[in-house]
PDB file of C-alpha atoms in Angstrom:
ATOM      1  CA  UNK C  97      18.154-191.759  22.021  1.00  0.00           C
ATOM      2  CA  UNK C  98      21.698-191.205  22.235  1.00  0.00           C
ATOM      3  CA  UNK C  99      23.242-188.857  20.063  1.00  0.00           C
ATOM      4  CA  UNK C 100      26.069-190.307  17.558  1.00  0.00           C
ATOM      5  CA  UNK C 101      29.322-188.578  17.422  1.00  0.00           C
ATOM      6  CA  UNK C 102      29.745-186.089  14.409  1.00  0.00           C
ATOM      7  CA  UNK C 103      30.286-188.400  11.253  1.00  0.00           C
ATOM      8  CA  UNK C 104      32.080-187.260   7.746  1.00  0.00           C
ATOM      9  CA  UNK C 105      29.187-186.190   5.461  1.00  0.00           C
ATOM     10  CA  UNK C 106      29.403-187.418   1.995  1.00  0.00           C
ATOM     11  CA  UNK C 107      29.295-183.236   0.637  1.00  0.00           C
ATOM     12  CA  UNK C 108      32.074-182.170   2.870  1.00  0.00           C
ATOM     13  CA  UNK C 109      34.778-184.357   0.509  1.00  0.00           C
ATOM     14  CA  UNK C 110      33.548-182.368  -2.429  1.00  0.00           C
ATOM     15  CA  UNK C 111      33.401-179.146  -0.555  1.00  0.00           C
ATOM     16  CA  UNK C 112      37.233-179.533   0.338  1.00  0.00           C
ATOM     17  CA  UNK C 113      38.219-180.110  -3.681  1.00  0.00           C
ATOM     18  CA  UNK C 114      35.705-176.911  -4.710  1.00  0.00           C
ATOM     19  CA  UNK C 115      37.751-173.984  -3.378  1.00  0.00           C
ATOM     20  CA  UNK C 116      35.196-171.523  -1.694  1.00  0.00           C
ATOM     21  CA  UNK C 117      31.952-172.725  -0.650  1.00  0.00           C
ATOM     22  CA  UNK C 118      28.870-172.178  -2.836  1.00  0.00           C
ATOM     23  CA  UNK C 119      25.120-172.389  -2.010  1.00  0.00           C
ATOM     24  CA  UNK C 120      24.079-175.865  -3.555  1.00  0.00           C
ATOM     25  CA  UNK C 121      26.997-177.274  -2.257  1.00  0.00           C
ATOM     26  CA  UNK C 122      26.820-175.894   1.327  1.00  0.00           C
ATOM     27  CA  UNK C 123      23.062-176.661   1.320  1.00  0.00           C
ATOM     28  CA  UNK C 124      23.893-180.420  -0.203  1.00  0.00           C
ATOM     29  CA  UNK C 125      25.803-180.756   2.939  1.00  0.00           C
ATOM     30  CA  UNK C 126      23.512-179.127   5.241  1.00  0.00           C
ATOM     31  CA  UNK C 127      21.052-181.734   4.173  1.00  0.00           C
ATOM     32  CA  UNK C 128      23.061-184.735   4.830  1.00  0.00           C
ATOM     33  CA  UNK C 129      23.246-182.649   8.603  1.00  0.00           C
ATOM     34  CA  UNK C 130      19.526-182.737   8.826  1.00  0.00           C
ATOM     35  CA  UNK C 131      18.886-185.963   7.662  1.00  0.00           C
ATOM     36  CA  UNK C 132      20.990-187.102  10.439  1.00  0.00           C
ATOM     37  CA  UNK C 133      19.264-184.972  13.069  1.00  0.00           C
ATOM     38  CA  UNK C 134      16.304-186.798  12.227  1.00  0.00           C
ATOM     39  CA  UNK C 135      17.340-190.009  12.566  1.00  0.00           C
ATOM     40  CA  UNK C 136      18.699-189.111  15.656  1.00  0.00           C
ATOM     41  CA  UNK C 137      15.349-187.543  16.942  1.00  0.00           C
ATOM     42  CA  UNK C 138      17.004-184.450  17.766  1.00  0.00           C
ATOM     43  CA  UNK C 139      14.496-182.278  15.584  1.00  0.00           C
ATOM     44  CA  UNK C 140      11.845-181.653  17.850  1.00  0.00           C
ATOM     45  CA  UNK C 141      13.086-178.418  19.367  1.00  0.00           C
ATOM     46  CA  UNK C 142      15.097-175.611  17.916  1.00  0.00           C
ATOM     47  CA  UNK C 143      17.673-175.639  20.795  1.00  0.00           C
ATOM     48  CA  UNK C 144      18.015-179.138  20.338  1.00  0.00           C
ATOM     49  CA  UNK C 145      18.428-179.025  16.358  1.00  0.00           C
ATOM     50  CA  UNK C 146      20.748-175.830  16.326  1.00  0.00           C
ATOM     51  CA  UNK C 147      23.199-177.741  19.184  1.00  0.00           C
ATOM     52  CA  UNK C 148      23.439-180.934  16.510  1.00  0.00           C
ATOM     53  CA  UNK C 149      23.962-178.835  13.383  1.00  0.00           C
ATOM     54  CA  UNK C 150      26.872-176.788  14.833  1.00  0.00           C
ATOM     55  CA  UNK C 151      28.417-180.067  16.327  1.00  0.00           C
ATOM     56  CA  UNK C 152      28.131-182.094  13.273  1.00  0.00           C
ATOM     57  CA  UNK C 153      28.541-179.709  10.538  1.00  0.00           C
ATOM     58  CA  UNK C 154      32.363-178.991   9.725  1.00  0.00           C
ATOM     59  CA  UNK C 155      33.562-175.767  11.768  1.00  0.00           C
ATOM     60  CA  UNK C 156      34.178-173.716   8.044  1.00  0.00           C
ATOM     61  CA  UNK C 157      31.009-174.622   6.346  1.00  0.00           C
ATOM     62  CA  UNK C 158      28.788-174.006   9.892  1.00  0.00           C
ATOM     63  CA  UNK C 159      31.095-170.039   9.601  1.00  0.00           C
ATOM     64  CA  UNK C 160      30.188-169.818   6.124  1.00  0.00           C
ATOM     65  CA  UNK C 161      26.640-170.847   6.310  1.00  0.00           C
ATOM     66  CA  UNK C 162      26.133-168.399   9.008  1.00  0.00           C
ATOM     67  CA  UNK C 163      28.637-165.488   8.418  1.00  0.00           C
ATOM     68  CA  UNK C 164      28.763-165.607   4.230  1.00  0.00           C
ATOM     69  CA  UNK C 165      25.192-166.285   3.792  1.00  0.00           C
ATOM     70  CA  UNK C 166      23.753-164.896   6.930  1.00  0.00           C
ATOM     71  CA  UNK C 167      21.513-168.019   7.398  1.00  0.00           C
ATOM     72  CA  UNK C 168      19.965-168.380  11.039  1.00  0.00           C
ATOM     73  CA  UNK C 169      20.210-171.783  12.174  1.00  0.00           C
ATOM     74  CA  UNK C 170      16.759-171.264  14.244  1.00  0.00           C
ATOM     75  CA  UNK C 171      15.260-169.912  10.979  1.00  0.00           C
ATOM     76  CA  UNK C 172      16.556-173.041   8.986  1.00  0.00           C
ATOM     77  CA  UNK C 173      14.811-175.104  12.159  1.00  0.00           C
ATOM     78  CA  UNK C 174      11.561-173.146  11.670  1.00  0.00           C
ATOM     79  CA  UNK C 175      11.443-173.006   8.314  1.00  0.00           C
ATOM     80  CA  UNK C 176      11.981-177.039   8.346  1.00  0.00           C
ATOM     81  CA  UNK C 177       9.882-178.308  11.058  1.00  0.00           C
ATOM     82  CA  UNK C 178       8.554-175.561  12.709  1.00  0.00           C
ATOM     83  CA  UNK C 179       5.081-174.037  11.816  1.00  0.00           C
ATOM     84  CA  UNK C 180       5.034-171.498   8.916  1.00  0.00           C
ATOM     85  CA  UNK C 181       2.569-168.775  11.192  1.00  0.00           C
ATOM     86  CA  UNK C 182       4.808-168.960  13.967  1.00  0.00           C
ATOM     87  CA  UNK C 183       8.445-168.069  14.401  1.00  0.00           C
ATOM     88  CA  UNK C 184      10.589-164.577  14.421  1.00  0.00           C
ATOM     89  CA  UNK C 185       9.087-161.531  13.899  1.00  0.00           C
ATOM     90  CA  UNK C 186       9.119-157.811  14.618  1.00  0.00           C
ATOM     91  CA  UNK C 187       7.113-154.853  14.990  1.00  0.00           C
ATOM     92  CA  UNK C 188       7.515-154.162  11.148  1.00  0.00           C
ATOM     93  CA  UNK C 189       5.803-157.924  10.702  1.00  0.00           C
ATOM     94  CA  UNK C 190       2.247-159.117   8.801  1.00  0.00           C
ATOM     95  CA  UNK C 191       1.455-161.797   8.406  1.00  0.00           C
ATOM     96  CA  UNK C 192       0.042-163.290   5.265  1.00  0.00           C
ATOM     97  CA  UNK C 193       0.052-160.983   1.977  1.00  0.00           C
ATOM     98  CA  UNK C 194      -1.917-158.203   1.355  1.00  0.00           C
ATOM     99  CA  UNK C 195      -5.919-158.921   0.352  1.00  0.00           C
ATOM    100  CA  UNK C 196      -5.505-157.556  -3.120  1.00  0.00           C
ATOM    101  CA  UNK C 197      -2.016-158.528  -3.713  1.00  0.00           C
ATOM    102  CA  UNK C 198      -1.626-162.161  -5.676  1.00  0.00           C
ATOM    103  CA  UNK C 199       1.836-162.833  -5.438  1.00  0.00           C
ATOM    104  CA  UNK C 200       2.962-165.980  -4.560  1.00  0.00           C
ATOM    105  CA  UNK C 201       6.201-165.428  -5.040  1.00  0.00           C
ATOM    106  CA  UNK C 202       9.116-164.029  -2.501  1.00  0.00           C
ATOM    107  CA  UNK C 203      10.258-160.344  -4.128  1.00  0.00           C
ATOM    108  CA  UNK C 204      13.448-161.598  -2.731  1.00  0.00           C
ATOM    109  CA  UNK C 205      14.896-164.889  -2.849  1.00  0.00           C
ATOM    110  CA  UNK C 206      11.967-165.609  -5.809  1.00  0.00           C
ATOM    111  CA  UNK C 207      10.641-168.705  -4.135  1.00  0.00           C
ATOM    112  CA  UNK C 208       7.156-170.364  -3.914  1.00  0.00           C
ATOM    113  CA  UNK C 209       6.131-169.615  -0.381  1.00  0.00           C
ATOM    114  CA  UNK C 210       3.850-168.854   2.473  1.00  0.00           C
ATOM    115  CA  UNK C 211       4.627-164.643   2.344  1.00  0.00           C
ATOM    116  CA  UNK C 212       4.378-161.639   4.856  1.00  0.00           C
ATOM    117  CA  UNK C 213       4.452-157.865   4.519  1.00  0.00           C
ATOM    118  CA  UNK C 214       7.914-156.072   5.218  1.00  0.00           C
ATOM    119  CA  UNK C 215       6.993-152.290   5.585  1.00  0.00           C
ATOM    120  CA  UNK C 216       9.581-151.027   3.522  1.00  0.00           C
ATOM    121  CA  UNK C 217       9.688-148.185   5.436  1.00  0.00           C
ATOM    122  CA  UNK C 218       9.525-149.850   9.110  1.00  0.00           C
ATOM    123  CA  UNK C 219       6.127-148.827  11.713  1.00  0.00           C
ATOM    124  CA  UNK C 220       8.614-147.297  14.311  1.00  0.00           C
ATOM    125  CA  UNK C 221      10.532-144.825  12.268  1.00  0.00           C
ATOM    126  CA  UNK C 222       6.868-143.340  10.727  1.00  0.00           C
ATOM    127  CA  UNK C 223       6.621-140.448  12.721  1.00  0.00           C
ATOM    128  CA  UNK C 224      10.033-139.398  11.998  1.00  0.00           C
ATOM    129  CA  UNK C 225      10.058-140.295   8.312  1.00  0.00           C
ATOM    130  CA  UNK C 226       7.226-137.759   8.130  1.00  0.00           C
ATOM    131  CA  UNK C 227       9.066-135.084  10.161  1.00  0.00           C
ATOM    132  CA  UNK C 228      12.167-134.608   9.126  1.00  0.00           C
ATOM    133  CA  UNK C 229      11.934-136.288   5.424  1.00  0.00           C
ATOM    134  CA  UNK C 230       8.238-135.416   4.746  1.00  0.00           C
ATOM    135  CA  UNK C 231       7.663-138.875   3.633  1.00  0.00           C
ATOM    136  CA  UNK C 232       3.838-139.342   2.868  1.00  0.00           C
ATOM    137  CA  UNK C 233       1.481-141.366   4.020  1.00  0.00           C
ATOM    138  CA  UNK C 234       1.422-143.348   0.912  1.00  0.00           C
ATOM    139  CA  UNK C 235       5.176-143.816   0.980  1.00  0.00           C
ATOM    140  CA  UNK C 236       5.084-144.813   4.582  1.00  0.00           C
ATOM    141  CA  UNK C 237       2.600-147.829   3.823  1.00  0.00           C
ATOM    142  CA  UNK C 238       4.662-149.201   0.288  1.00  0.00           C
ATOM    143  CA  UNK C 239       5.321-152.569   1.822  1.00  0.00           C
ATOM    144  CA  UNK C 240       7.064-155.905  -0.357  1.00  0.00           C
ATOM    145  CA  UNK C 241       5.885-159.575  -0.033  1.00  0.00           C
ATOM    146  CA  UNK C 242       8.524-161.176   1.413  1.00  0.00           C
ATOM    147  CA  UNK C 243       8.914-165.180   2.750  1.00  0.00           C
ATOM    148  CA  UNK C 244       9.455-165.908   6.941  1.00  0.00           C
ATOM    149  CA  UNK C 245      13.301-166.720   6.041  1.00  0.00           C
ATOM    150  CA  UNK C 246      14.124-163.092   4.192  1.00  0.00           C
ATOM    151  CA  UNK C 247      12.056-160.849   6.561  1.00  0.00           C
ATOM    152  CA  UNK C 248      14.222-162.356   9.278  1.00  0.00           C
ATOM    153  CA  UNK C 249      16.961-161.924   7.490  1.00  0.00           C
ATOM    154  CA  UNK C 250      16.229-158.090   6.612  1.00  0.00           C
ATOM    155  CA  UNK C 251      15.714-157.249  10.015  1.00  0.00           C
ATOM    156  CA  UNK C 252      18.787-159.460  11.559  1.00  0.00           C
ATOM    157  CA  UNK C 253      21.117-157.813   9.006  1.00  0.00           C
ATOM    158  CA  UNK C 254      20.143-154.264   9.111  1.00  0.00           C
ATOM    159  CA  UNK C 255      18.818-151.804  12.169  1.00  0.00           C
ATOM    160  CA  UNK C 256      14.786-150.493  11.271  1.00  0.00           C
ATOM    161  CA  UNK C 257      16.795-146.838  10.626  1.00  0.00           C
ATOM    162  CA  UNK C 258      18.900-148.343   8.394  1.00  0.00           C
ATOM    163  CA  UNK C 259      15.900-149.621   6.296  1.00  0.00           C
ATOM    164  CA  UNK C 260      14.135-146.566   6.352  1.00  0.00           C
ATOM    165  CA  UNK C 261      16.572-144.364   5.671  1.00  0.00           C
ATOM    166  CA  UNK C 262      18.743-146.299   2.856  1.00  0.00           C
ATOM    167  CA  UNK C 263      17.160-149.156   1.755  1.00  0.00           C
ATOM    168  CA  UNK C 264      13.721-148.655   1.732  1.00  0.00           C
ATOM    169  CA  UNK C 265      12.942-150.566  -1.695  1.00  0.00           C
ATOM    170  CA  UNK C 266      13.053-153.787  -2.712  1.00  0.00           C
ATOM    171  CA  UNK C 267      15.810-153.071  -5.504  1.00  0.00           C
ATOM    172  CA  UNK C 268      17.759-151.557  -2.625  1.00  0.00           C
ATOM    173  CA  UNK C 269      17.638-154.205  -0.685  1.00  0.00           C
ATOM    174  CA  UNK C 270      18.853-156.547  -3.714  1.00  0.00           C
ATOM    175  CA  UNK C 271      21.848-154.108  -4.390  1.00  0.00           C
ATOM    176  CA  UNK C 272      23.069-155.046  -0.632  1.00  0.00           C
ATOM    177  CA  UNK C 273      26.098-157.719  -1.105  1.00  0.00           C
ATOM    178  CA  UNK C 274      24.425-159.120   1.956  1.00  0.00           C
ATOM    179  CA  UNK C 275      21.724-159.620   1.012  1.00  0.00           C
ATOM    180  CA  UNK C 276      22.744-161.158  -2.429  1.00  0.00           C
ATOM    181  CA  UNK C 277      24.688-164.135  -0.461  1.00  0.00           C
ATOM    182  CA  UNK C 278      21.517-164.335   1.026  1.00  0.00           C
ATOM    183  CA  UNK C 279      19.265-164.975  -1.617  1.00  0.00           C
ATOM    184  CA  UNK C 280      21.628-167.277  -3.540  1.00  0.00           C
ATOM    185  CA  UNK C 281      21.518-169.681  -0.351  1.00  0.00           C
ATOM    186  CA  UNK C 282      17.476-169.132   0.254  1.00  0.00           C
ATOM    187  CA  UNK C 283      17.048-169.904  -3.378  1.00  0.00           C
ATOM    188  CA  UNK C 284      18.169-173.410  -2.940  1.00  0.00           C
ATOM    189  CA  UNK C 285      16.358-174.313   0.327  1.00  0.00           C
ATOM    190  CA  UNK C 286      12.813-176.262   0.540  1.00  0.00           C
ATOM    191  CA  UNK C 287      10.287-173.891  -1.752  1.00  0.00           C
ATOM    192  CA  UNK C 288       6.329-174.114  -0.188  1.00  0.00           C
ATOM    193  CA  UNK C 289       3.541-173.105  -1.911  1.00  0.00           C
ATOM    194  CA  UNK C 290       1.278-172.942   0.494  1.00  0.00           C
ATOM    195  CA  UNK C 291       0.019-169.095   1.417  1.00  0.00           C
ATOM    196  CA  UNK C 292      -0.442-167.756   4.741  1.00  0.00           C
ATOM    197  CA  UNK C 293      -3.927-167.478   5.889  1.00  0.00           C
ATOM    198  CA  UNK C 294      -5.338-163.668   4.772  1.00  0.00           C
ATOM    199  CA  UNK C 295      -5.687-161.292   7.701  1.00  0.00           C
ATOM    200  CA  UNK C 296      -3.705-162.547  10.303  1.00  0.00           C
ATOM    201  CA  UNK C 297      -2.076-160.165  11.646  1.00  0.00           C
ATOM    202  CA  UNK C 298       1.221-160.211  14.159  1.00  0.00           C
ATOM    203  CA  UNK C 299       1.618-157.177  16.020  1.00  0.00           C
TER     204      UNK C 299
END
């Protein structure tokens, strides 16, 4: 179907009287966006969804979303209506939480979702962690219990030597300004409850 021409959004009124944007209001109005995506059938592909969103969503709340928050608009797509196993990814990336660990819950943006491991300390930077640092073994494995959206948000925001060198802890990583306008938008997306399958494993 044809694709309608960008429409006002009932948020973006509000977010023009509120001053700087905030999460719940930038994610009110990224709903509306979405809603109107699928309407418009143009949800079935993340090219196809990420093209719509930046068209339709007002030039300073698309810069904010992405830029203040450091939201991925192909993250947003998979998170939404892609499938939870699937998606970004890295080296540093398994899936599904660790056998004896219960969590449920992301370490960073605190919601109800399927989780993977983040090696604190990222796989490629082991050997010289150990070398010139003397990290041990048991330091080199710590890992947190993270949700899709964050891990690819750690990684997108920060190089692997970053990580292992400065903010190899979960508190660390909370500290970062970045990652604090990060959390206060992932807070306020979809929550799911549903855990990855145990033992999967993406190399």
């Amino acid at each position: 179907p044809a694709v309608p021409p960008p429409r006002p959004v009932g948020a973006h009124a509000m977010a023009a009287q509120a001053g700087p944007m905030d999460a719940e209001l930038l994610m009110e109005l990224l709903e509306e966006v979405i809603e109107l995506a699928v309407e418009s059938e143009v949800h079935a592909d993340a090219t196809s969804f990420e093209a719509f969103v930046e068209e339709h969503l007002p030039p300073e709340h698309l810069a904010a979303l992405t830029g203040h928050f450091g939201a991925s608009l192909e993250d947003l797509w998979e998170d939404r209506f892609g499938r939870a196993d699937e998606g970004g990814g890295d080296s540093d990336d398994d899936m599904g939480p660790a056998p004896w660990d219960h969590r449920t819950t992301c370490e960073l943006c605190e919601r109800e979702m399927p989780l993977t491991r983040h090696h604190l300390i990222p796989r490629e930077t082991h050997a010289r962690m150990r070398k010139r640092y003397g990290k041990t073994t048991e330091e080199l494995c710590l890992c947190a219990q993270i949700c899709r959206q964050c891990h690819n948000s750690v990684h997108r925001f920060w190089s692997n030597k970053e990580l292992a060198e400065r903010l190899y802890t979960v508190e660390l990583l909370l500290e970062e300004p970045q990652m604090q306008r990060w959390c206060r938008f992932a807070s306020k997306l979809p929550a799911r409850s549903k855990r990855c399958g145990q033992g999967a494993v993406r190399r």
